[in-house]
Amino acid sequence: MKRVVYVDNNATTRVADEVVEEMVPYFKELYGNPSSMHTFGGQLYKRMERARGKVADIIGATPPEIIFTSCGTESDNAAIRGVLESYPKKRHIVTTRVEHPAVFNLCKYLARKGYELTEISVDNQGLLDLDELRAAIRDDTAIVSIMHANNETGVIFPVEEAGQIIKEKGAVFHCDAVQAVGKLPLDMSRSTIDLLSLSGHKLHAPKGVGALYIRRGVKFQPLIVGGHHEHSKRAGTENVPYIMGLGKACELANEYMKEEQGRVKCLRDKLEENILANISNSRLNGHKTLRLPNTTNISFDRTEAESLLIALDLEGVAVSTGSACSSGTLEPSHVLKAMGLPAHRTQNSIRFSLGAANTEEEIDRVVAILPGLVDKLRSLTRVPVRA
Ligand code: PLP
């Protein structure tokens, strides 16, 4: 099989070899239940707590403030629903127009169930309107949910400034940091964030494990009710192998983040600069600098994104489009739409998201083949070039 140039790391990442090694014993000899009274199971509790410590470390939290979940989506659901249930008289939710579906669709669902929802706008570079945020928060606002970094454009929100406003107004602040953890330094000990979601498979741990940070003292009702696992905040026997893997992935990210993200940013910048310089009518979507170091989202005028994705796929290059395929129709990205971009940009956008495994040769390869593919697709369409 042809070696794939994988530049879709915001979708998921390769599990690091060290993470796999860390997990294997917990499928084999160390298969006990951490809640068991005997030593065979009980020893796992201590090991799991060490993994909890590593997850806490990467965000500057303390271990009791971390609960393990099955994914980022569960963490988001647990945070938002867990706070709403704690404040039954407060029926208003604030979020942004560019959240991941894990928050976006949950909030829309809650609105259908009777909650009031306010969605904050972004400008044409994807930046948050903080004045609109200030005006939106009311006495009956239970929770404000704002992502740290956008999964489609990589745009980073000023979460601490937003948090100051949220705290002044007395609401609880949830932050979906699924794309930020492992890419940006975070420190909950100096933060205004009350609850923070993260997901293993975005930082070289496996799919199917995540975590939720709940600041000490924040009111929270569990989403999953049952036994007394996770300090009675998330019932269900813990997924020990995956939790150990998440701990290892956080330890590695903590150790290598600065150096690794610097390297990835150089590759991302090289890719982006080459594309924008060599392919006419290609445009960057999202703020130039307030962005994750690994992400670039680019529109190619007169080049349908799905066709370009397939053309790249045939060349062994894995990317994402900015569109989501739902119920058989290709919907333009809600993120790019919220940024007010015209249809010829929302429908023609490709996201490249780099990761630890990418090399300079791979970026050179993408840069070498992309202009030809775009030219070929453009020659098949009669739509005129837009200024
Ligand atoms: N939030 C953001 C910003 C994401 O990018 C994702 C996944 O792409 C999620 C939440 C959901 O995470 P998971 O796939 O672990 O459910």
PDB file of C-alpha atoms and ligand atoms in Angstrom, residues 10-11 70-74 76 100 102-103 147 149-151 176-179 198-202 208-209, ligand 1:
ATOM      1  CA  ASN A  10      -7.660  17.414  13.711  1.00  0.00           C
ATOM      2  CA  ALA A  11      -9.882  14.465  12.741  1.00  0.00           C
ATOM      3  CA  SER A  70     -15.356   7.932  26.770  1.00  0.00           C
ATOM      4  CA  CYS A  71     -14.636  10.869  24.420  1.00  0.00           C
ATOM      5  CA  GLY A  72     -14.723  14.622  23.904  1.00  0.00           C
ATOM      6  CA  THR A  73     -18.408  14.493  23.013  1.00  0.00           C
ATOM      7  CA  GLU A  74     -19.234  12.837  26.326  1.00  0.00           C
ATOM      8  CA  ASP A  76     -19.020  18.244  26.486  1.00  0.00           C
ATOM      9  CA  HIS A 100     -18.080  21.556  17.229  1.00  0.00           C
ATOM     10  CA  ALA A 102     -20.706  18.023  20.208  1.00  0.00           C
ATOM     11  CA  VAL A 103     -21.634  21.413  21.709  1.00  0.00           C
ATOM     12  CA  MET A 147     -14.340  26.406  22.527  1.00  0.00           C
ATOM     13  CA  ALA A 149      -9.534  26.438  19.350  1.00  0.00           C
ATOM     14  CA  ASN A 150     -11.685  25.788  16.330  1.00  0.00           C
ATOM     15  CA  ASN A 151     -11.412  22.333  14.784  1.00  0.00           C
ATOM     16  CA  ASP A 176     -14.245  22.664  24.785  1.00  0.00           C
ATOM     17  CA  ALA A 177     -10.468  22.374  24.549  1.00  0.00           C
ATOM     18  CA  VAL A 178     -10.454  19.142  22.527  1.00  0.00           C
ATOM     19  CA  GLN A 179      -8.301  20.714  19.788  1.00  0.00           C
ATOM     20  CA  LEU A 198     -10.420  16.972  26.228  1.00  0.00           C
ATOM     21  CA  SER A 199     -10.247  13.913  24.010  1.00  0.00           C
ATOM     22  CA  GLY A 200      -7.565  11.209  23.770  1.00  0.00           C
ATOM     23  CA  HIS A 201      -7.587  10.588  20.040  1.00  0.00           C
ATOM     24  CA  LYS A 202      -6.605  14.169  19.218  1.00  0.00           C
ATOM     25  CA  GLY A 208     -12.793   6.056  23.022  1.00  0.00           C
ATOM     26  CA  VAL A 209     -11.233   7.887  25.945  1.00  0.00           C
TER      27      VAL A 209
HETATM   28  N1  PLP B   1     -14.852  19.203  20.233  1.00  0.00           N
HETATM   29  C1  PLP B   1     -13.992  19.508  19.234  1.00  0.00           C
HETATM   30  C2  PLP B   1     -13.492  20.913  19.096  1.00  0.00           C
HETATM   31  C3  PLP B   1     -13.572  18.516  18.346  1.00  0.00           C
HETATM   32  O1  PLP B   1     -12.734  18.820  17.365  1.00  0.00           O
HETATM   33  C4  PLP B   1     -14.074  17.197  18.513  1.00  0.00           C
HETATM   34  C5  PLP B   1     -13.701  16.140  17.558  1.00  0.00           C
HETATM   35  O2  PLP B   1     -13.373  16.414  16.421  1.00  0.00           O
HETATM   36  C6  PLP B   1     -14.947  16.936  19.578  1.00  0.00           C
HETATM   37  C7  PLP B   1     -15.316  17.963  20.407  1.00  0.00           C
HETATM   38  C8  PLP B   1     -15.481  15.568  19.825  1.00  0.00           C
HETATM   39  O3  PLP B   1     -14.492  14.725  20.334  1.00  0.00           O
HETATM   40  P1  PLP B   1     -14.658  13.121  20.227  1.00  0.00           P
HETATM   41  O4  PLP B   1     -14.401  12.766  18.805  1.00  0.00           O
HETATM   42  O5  PLP B   1     -13.632  12.580  21.158  1.00  0.00           O
HETATM   43  O6  PLP B   1     -16.043  12.814  20.671  1.00  0.00           O
END
